[in-house]
XYZ file of C-alpha atoms in Angstrom:
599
model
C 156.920 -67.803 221.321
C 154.358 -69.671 218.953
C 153.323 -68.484 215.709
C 149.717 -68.195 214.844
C 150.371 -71.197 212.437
C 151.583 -73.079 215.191
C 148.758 -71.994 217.299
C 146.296 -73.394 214.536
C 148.461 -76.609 214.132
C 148.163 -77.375 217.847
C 144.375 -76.434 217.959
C 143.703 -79.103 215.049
C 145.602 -81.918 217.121
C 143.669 -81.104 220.182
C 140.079 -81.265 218.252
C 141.512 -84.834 216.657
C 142.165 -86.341 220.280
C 139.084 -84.702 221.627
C 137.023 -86.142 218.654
C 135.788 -83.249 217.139
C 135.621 -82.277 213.694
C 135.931 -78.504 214.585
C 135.433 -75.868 217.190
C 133.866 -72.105 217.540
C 136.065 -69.541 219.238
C 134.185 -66.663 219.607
C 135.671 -63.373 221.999
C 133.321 -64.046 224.812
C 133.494 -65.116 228.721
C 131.137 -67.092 230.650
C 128.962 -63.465 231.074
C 128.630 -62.652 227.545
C 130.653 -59.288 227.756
C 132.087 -57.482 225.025
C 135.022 -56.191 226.834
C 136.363 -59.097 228.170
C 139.566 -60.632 230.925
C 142.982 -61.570 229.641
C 142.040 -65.223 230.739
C 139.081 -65.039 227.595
C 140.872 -63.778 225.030
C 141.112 -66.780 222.974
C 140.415 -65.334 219.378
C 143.603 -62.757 219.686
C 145.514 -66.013 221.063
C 144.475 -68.110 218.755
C 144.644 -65.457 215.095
C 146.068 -62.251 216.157
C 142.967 -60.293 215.860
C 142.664 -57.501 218.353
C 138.685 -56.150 217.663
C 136.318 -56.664 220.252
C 134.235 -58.100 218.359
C 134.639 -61.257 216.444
C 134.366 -65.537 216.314
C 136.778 -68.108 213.940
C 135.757 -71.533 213.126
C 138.376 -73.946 212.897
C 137.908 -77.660 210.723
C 140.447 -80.146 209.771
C 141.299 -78.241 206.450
C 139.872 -75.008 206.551
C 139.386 -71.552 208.420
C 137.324 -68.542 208.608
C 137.385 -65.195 210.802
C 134.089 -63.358 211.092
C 134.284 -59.655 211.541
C 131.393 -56.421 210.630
C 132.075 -53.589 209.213
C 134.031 -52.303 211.800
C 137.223 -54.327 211.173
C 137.249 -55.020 207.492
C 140.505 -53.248 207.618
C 142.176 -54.533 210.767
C 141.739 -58.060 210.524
C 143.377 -57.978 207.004
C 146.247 -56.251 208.626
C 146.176 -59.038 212.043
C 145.023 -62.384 210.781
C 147.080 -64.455 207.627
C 144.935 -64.447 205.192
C 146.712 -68.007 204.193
C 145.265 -69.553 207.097
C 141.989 -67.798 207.494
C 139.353 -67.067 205.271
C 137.979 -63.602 206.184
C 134.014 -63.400 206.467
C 131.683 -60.466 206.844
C 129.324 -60.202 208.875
C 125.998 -59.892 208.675
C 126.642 -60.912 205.016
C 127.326 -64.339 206.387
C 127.220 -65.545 209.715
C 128.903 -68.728 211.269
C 125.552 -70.582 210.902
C 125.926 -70.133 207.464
C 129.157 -70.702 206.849
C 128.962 -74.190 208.603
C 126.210 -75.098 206.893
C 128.118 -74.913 203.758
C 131.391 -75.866 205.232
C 130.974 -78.683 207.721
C 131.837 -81.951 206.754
C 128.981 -84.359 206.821
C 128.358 -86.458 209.921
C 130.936 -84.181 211.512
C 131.142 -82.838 215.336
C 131.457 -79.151 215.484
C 132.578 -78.676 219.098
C 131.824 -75.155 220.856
C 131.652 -73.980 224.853
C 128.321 -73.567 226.233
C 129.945 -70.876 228.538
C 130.667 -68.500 225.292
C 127.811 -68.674 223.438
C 124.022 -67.510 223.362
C 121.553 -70.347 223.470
C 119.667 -68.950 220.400
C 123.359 -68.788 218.671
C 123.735 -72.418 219.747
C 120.408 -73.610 218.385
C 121.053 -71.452 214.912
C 124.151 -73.199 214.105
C 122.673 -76.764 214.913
C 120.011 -76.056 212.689
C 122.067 -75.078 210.219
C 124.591 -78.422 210.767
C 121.552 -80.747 210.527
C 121.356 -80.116 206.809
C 124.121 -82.018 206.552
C 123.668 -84.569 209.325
C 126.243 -82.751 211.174
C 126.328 -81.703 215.226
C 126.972 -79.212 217.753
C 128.519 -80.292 220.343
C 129.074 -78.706 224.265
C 132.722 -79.261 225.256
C 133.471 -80.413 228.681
C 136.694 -78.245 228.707
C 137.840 -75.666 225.393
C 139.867 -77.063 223.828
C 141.906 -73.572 223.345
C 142.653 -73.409 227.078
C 143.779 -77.217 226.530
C 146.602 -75.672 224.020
C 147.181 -71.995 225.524
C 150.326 -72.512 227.558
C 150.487 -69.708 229.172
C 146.882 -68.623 229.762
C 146.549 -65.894 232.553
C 144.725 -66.494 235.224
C 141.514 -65.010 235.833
C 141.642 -61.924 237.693
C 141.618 -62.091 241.670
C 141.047 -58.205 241.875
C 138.983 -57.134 245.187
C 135.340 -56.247 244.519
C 134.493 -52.972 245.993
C 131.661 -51.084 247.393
C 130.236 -48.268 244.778
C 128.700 -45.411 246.909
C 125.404 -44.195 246.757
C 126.471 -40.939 246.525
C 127.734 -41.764 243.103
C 124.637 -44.835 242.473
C 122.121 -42.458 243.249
C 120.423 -45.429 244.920
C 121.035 -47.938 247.519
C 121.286 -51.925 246.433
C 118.448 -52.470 249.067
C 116.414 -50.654 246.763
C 117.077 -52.171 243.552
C 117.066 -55.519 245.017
C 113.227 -54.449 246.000
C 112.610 -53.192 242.448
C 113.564 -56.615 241.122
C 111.643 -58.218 243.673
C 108.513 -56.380 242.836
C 109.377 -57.337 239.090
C 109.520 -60.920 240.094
C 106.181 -60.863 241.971
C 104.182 -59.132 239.053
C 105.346 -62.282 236.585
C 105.024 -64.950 239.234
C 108.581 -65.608 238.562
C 110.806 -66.642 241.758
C 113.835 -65.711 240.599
C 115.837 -64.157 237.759
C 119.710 -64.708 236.689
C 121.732 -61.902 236.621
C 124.767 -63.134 234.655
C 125.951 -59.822 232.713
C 128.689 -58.308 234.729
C 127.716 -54.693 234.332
C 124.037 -55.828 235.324
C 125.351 -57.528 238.501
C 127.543 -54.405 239.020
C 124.666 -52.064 239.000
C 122.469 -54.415 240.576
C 124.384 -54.846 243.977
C 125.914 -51.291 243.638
C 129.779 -52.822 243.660
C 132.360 -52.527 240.966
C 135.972 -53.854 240.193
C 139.081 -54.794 238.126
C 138.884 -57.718 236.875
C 138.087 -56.506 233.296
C 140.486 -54.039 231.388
C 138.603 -50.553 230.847
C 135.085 -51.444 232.244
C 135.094 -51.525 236.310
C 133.219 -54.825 236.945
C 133.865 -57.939 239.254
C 133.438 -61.749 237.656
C 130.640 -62.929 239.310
C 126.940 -64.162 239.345
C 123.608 -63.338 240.925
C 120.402 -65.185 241.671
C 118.127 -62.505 242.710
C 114.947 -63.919 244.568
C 111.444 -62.792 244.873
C 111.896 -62.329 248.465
C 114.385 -59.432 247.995
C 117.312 -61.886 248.890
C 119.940 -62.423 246.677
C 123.031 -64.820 246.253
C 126.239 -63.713 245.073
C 128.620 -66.582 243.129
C 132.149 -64.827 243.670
C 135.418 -66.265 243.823
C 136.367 -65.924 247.767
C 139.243 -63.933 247.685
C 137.674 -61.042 246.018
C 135.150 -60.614 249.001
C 136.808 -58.106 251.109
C 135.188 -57.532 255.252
C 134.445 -54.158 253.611
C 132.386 -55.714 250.863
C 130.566 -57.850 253.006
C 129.125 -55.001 255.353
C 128.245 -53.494 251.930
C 126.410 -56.372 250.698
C 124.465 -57.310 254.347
C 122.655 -60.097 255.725
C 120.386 -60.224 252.350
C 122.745 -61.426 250.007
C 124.536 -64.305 250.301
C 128.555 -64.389 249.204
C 128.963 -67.962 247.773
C 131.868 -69.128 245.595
C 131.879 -69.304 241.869
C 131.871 -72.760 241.972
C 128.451 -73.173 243.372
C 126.449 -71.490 240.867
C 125.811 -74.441 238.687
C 124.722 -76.622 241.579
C 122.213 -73.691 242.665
C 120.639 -73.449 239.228
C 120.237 -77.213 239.336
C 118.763 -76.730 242.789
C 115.578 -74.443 241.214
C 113.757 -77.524 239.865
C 110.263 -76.972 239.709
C 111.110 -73.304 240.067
C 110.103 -70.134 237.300
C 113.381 -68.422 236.780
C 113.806 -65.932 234.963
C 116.875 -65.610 232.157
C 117.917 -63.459 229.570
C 118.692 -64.932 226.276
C 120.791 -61.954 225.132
C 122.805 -62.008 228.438
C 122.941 -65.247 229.521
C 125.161 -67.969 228.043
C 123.800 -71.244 226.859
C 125.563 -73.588 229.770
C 123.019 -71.432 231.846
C 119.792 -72.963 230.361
C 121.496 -76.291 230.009
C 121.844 -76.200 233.822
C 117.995 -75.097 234.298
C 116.187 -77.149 231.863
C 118.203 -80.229 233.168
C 117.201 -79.615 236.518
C 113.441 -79.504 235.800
C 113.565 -75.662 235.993
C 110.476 -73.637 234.390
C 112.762 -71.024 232.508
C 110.941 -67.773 231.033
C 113.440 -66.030 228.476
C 113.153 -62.718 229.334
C 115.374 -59.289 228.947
C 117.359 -59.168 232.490
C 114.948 -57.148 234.780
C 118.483 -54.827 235.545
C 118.659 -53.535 232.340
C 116.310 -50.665 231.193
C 116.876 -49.372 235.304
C 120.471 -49.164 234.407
C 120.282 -47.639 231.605
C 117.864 -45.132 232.550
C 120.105 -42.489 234.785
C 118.512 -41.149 238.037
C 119.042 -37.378 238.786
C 122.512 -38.752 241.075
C 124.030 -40.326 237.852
C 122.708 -37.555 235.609
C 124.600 -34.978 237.722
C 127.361 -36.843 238.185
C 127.950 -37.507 234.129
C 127.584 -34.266 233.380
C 130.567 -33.548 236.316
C 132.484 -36.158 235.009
C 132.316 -34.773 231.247
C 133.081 -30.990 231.936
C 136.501 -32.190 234.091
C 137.154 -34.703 230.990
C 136.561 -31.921 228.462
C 139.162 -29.909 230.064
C 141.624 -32.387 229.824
C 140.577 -32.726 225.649
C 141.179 -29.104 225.447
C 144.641 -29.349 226.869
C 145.269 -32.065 224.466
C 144.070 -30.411 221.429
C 146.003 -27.501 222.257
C 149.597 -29.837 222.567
C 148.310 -31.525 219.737
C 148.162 -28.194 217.735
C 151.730 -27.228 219.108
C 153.569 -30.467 219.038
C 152.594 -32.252 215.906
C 153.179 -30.365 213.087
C 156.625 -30.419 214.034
C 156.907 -34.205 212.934
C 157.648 -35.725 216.412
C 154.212 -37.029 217.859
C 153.588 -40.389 217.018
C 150.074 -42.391 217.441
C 151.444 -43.855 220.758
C 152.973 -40.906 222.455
C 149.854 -38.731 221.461
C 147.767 -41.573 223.522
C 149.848 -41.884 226.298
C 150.143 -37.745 226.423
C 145.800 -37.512 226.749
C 145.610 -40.255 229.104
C 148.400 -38.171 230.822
C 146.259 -35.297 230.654
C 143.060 -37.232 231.990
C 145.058 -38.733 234.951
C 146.288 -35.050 236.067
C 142.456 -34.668 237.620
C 142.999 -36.832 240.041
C 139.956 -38.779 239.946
C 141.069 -40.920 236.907
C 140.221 -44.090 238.134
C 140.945 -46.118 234.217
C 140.345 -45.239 230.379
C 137.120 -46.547 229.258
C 138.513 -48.300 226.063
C 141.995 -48.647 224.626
C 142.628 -44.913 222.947
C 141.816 -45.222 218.723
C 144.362 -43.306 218.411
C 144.625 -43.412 214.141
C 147.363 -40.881 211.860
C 146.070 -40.777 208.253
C 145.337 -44.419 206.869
C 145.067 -45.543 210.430
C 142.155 -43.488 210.959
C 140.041 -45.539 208.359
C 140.587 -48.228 210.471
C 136.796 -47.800 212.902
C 138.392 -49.364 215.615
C 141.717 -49.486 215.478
C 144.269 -50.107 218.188
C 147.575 -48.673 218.032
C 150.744 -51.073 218.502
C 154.335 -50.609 218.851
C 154.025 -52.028 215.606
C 151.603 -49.854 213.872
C 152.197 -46.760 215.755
C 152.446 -43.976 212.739
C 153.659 -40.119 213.079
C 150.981 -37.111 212.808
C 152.383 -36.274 209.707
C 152.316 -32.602 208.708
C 149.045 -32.032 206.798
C 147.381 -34.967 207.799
C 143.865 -35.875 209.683
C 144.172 -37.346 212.718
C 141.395 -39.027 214.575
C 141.518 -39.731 218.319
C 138.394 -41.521 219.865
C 138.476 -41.783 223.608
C 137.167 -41.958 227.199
C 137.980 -42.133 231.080
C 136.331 -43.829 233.591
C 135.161 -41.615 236.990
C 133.293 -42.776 239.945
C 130.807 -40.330 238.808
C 131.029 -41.249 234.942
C 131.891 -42.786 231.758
C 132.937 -40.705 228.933
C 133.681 -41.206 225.315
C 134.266 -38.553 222.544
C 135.924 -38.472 219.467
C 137.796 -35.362 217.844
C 139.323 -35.250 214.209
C 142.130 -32.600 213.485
C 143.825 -31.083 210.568
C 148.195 -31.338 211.862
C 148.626 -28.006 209.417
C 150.763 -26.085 208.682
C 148.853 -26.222 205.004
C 145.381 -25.562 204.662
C 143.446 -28.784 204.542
C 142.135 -30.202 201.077
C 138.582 -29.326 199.704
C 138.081 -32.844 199.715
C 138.865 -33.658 203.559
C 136.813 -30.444 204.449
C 133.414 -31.799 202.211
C 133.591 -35.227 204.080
C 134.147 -33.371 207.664
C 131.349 -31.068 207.544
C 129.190 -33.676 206.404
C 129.751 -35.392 209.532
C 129.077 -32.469 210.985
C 125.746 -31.476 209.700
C 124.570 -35.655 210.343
C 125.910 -35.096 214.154
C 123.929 -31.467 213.960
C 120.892 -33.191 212.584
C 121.085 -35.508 215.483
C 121.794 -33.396 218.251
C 118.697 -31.233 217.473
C 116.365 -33.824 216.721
C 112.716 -33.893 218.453
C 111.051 -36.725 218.460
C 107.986 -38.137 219.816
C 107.919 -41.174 222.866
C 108.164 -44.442 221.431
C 110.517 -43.708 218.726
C 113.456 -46.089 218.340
C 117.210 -45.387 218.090
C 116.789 -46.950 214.615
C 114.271 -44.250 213.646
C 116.373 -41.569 214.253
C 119.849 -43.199 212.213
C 118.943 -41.380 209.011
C 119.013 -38.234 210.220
C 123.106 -38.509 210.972
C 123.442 -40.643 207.262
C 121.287 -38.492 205.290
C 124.334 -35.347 204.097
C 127.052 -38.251 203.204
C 124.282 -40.386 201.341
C 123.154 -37.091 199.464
C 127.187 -37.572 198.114
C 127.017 -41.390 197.565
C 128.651 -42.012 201.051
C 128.372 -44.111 204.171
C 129.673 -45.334 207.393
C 129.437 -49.195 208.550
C 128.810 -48.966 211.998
C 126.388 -47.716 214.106
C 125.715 -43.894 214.977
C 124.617 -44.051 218.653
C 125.628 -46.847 221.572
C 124.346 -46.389 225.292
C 127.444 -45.654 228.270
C 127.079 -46.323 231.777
C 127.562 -45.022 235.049
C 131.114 -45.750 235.589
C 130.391 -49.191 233.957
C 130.658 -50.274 230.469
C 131.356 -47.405 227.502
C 129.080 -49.737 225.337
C 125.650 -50.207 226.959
C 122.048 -51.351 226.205
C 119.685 -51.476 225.181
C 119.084 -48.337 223.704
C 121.327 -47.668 220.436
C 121.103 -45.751 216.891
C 121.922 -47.417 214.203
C 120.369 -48.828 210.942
C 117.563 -50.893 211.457
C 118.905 -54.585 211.528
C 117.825 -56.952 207.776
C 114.850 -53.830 207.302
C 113.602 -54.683 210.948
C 112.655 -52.293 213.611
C 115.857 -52.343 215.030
C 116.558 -53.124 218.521
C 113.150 -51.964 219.267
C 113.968 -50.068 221.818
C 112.154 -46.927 222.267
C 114.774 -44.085 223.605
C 113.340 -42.794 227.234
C 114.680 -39.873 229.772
C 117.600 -40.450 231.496
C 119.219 -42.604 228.437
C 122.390 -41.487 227.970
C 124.029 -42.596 224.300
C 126.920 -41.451 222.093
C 126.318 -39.274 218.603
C 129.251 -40.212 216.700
C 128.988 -40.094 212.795
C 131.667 -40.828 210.660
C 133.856 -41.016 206.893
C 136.180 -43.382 206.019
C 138.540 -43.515 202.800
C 140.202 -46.296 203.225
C 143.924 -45.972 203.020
C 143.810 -42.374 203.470
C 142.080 -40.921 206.402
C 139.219 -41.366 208.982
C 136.837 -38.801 210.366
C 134.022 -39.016 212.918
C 132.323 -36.526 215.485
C 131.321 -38.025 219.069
C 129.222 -36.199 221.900
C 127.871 -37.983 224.334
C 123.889 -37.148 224.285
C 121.039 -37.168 227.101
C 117.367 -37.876 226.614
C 115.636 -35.361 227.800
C 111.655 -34.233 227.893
C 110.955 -31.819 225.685
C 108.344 -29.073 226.383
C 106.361 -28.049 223.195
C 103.786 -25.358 222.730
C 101.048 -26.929 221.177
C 102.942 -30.786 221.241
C 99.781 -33.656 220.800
C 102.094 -35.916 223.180
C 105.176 -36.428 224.677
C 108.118 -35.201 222.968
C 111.670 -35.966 223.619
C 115.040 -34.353 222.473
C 119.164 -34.641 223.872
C 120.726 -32.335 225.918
C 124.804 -32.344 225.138
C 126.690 -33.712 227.323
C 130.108 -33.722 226.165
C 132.278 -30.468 225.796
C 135.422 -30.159 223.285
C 136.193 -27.926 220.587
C 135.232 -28.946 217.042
C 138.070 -27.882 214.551
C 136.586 -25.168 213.177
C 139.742 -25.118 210.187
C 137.999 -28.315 208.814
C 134.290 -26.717 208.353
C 133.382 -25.775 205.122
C 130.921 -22.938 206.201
C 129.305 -22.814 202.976
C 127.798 -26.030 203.309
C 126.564 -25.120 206.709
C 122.543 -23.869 206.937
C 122.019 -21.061 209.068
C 120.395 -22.936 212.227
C 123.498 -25.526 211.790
C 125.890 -22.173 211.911
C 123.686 -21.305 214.905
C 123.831 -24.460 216.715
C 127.899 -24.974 215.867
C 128.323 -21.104 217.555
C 125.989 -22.109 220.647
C 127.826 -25.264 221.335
C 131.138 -23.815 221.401
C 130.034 -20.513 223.703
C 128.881 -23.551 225.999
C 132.419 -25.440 225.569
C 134.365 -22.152 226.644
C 131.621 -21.377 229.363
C 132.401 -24.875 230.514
C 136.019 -25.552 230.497
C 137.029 -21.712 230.942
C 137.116 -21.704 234.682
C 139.520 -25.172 234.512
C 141.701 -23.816 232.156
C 144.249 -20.764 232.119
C 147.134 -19.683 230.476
C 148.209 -20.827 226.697
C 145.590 -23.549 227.053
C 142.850 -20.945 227.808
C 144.379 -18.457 224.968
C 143.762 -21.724 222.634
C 140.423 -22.506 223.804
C 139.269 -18.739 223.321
C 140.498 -19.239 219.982
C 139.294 -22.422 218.775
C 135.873 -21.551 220.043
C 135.331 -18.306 218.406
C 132.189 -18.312 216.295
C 132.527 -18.909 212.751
């Protein structure tokens, strides 16, 4: 097997035959998805990095990995630092880098299929100061190198009910019509996979942890729509699905359709849409209007059907937490649970429903120093044991045909009391997730606007978390969806912008990290909900709960808790046992009685 070095080595030859002066590898795929196939993950081929969320830049004589926040840790503990320089972002940003970096009169290669056009036009900006170029590849020059690159995935795309969508693809289809006809646009591309998931009402395998099929969609003004899908995913099941009105064409014909809209107004999403898109478009003689995907806000705004069937999906994935919790609380104090087995054991636990259909992310499963890590990934490498008196952090979800879920849950492994210290730090998470959970707020308030309130008890301390507080889930789809999110407002801007509606359905998940020592965060998964106020000038809005797991009481320092917070902490757990009660008996509904007992 090749080393990373070797990896690097080879890369550098190819970009000296190709004629470039150095590439962008960015973890990407030709829909712009976070989460993406084993065919696209060049970045972990290429440095060893495991994140989601990441791009290197390779030159003759130098390197650099760009990570946030989020990975500080792990990509000091995945990538050799004696080939890579390690960047953080948005400190610095590639465009930056380059622009300091690049050689002059050099090529910088990069694939149009990976990158946002915006992204694209930054860095050549950027390059020009010193009469250097970006440059679309005919073929990446990774995949050129990469042996034994998989495949990508062949998985059968499969009907998604409407008993579970809530409602039919013939309607949505009309929906984005209508949206088309009020711009005067005649079609829109639907290149984000979840979009084209939701869109059509089909879903599939082709992606580890999200359940989407690779494909495109030109939706028309007319209410047609074409669907660019590799052949042998299109099942005689799939076809009745999809009907007369949308037309199953292979992959391969979606850049010659784009090049057949000359003259046409199409609608694409910059934020969605990869670069090689508008390429296509504006070669062709296209009129292209940059515009958010017409799919998304409908997606992420969850009828009554999805609403009902999160809040199913939740209360049978709670039960399987508790269960967890409880073996956790048997099991590891005795020395012999490691980070692995305690990951396999809940997905264990999640699969005894029966309707487990796939996890929603790869378990952060993270034992003391690993917990510090905010998105770790446990290896056979790094696997550690739930020491006695340690914290231990587990972050998680499942995938239903009714839902997504994702919650996080920190534990004390006893048999000691835990430290004054740990307990601070924990119920400061606490009284941020608290703050959140109860906020009311009026309509047109942004995620960003409400990020404070989850900050404000660990900044009273001199303490922070670097990532966000609050990400939008699907409906069995992606556990990280737009555009609604909470989280500090990006360079003193308004954010995202996005004003947080009913139906939005987005994570509360604070957080503490000590680096080195342990990791502690509190997720629920939250819905917006209307809010009826006596005497309210306006709409108000507040969350309604969704998820349902016991919060280790042992780590609450009560004194620090207000009265309402004391209140709120009590409620939530009489609503956990009211819950999960009926699913649970036995020592796992002795435990549950226990651990939600008001404080």
């Amino acid at each position: 097997m090749q080393t990373h070095e070797a990896r690097l080595d080879a890369l550098r030859k190819q970009l000296a035959a190709d004629g470039l002066d150095g590439f962008v590898i960015p973890i990407s795929d030709e829909h712009m998805s976070e989460y993406v196939g084993a065919y696209a993950q060049r970045l972990e081929w290429l440095t060893g990095f495991g994140g989601s969320a990441g791009t290197a830049v390779v030159l003759a004589d130098k390197a650099a990995i760009f990570v946030d926040g989020r990975y500080t840790l792990q990509v000091r503990d995945q990538v050799d630092g004696r080939l890579w320089s390690y960047e953080s972002v948005p400190q610095t940003s590639v465009a930056a880098w380059l622009g300091e970096h690049a050689p002059e009169w050099s090529k910088i290669g990069y694939d149009a299929w990976l990158h946002a056009k915006g992204w694209a036009d930054s860095v050549a900006q950027a390059l020009s100061s010193r009469a250097a170029s970006l440059v679309p590849v005919a073929t990446n020059p990774v995949d050129a190198v990469w042996d034994d690159q998989p495949a990508p995935s062949l998985a059968p795309a499969v009907p998604h009910a409407d008993e579970h969508a809530g409602k039919s693809a013939h309607e949505k289809r009309a929906e984005v019509a209508e949206w088309l006809g009020a711009r005067g646009l005649d079609a829109a591309v639907i290149s984000a996979l979840d979009s084209v998931a939701w869109l059509l009402n089909i879903r599939g395998a082709d992606v580890d942890r999200t359940p989407v099929a690779l494909s495109f969609v030109l939706a028309h003004a007319d209410g047609t729509a074409d669907l660019f899908i590799a052949p042998e995913k299109v099942t005689p099941e799939l076809a009745a699905h999809l009907g007369n009105a949308v037309r199953v064409r292979p992959r391969e014909a979606f850049v010659p359709a784009l090049q057949a809209l000359q003259g046409r107004k199409v609608a694409v999403d910059p934020e969605r849409a990869v670069a090689a898109i508008f390429h296509a478009l504006e070669g062709a003689g296209a009129q292209v209007v940059a515009v958010t995907d017409p799919v998304v806000l409908p997606k992420a705004i969850k009828n009554p059907v999805e609403q009902a069937g999160h809040r199913a999906a939740q209360a049978r994935d709670g039960a399987a937490i508790a269960r967890f919790l409880r073996w956790i609380a048997v099991e590891a104090p005795q020395g012999a649970v490691t980070e692995l087995s305690a990951a396999d054991r809940l997905q264990a636990f999640r699969a005894d429903t029966g309707l487990l259909r796939d996890l929603s992310f790869d378990t952060i499963s993270g034992a003391g120093p690993n917990g510090a890590v905010v998105h770790y990934r446990v290896s056979e490498e790094t696997s550690r044991t739930l020491e006695p008196n340690s914290v231990y952090l587990v972050d998680s979800g499942g995938q239903y045909l009714d839902g997504t879920t994702d919650i996080t849950r920190t534990v004390w492994i006893g048999p000691d009391a835990p430290p004054l210290e740990v307990k601070d730090r924990f119920t400061r998470v606490l009284k941020g997730h608290i703050a959140l959970a109860r906020a009311v707020f009026p309509k047109g308030t942004a995620g960003s606007q409400l990020d404070s309130f989850a900050r404000q008890f660990l900044w009273a301390a001199g303490l922070d978390y670097a990532h966000g507080t609050g990400h939008g889930v699907g409906s069995f789809l992606s556990v990280h969806e737009g555009p609604q999110r909470i989280a500090k407002a990006a360079g003193g801007q308004a954010g995202t912008g996005q004003e947080l509606l009913p139906g939005m359905i987005l994570s509360n998940e604070p957080g503490y990290y000590k680096a080195g020592a342990y990791g502690i965060r509190i997720e629920n998964l939250v819905l917006v909900e209307r809010r009826q106020m006596a005497g309210a000038e306006g709409e108000f809005f507040g969350f309604e709960t969704l998820t349902f797991a016991p919060i280790a009481r042992d780590l609450v320092d009560v004194a620090l808790l207000s009265a309402e917070e004391l209140d709120w902490l009590n409620a939530y757990h009489a609503r956990v046992r009211a819950v999960l009660a009926p699913q649970l008996d036995g020592d796992d509904l002795a435990w549950l009685e226990a651990a939600c007992a008001p404080l």
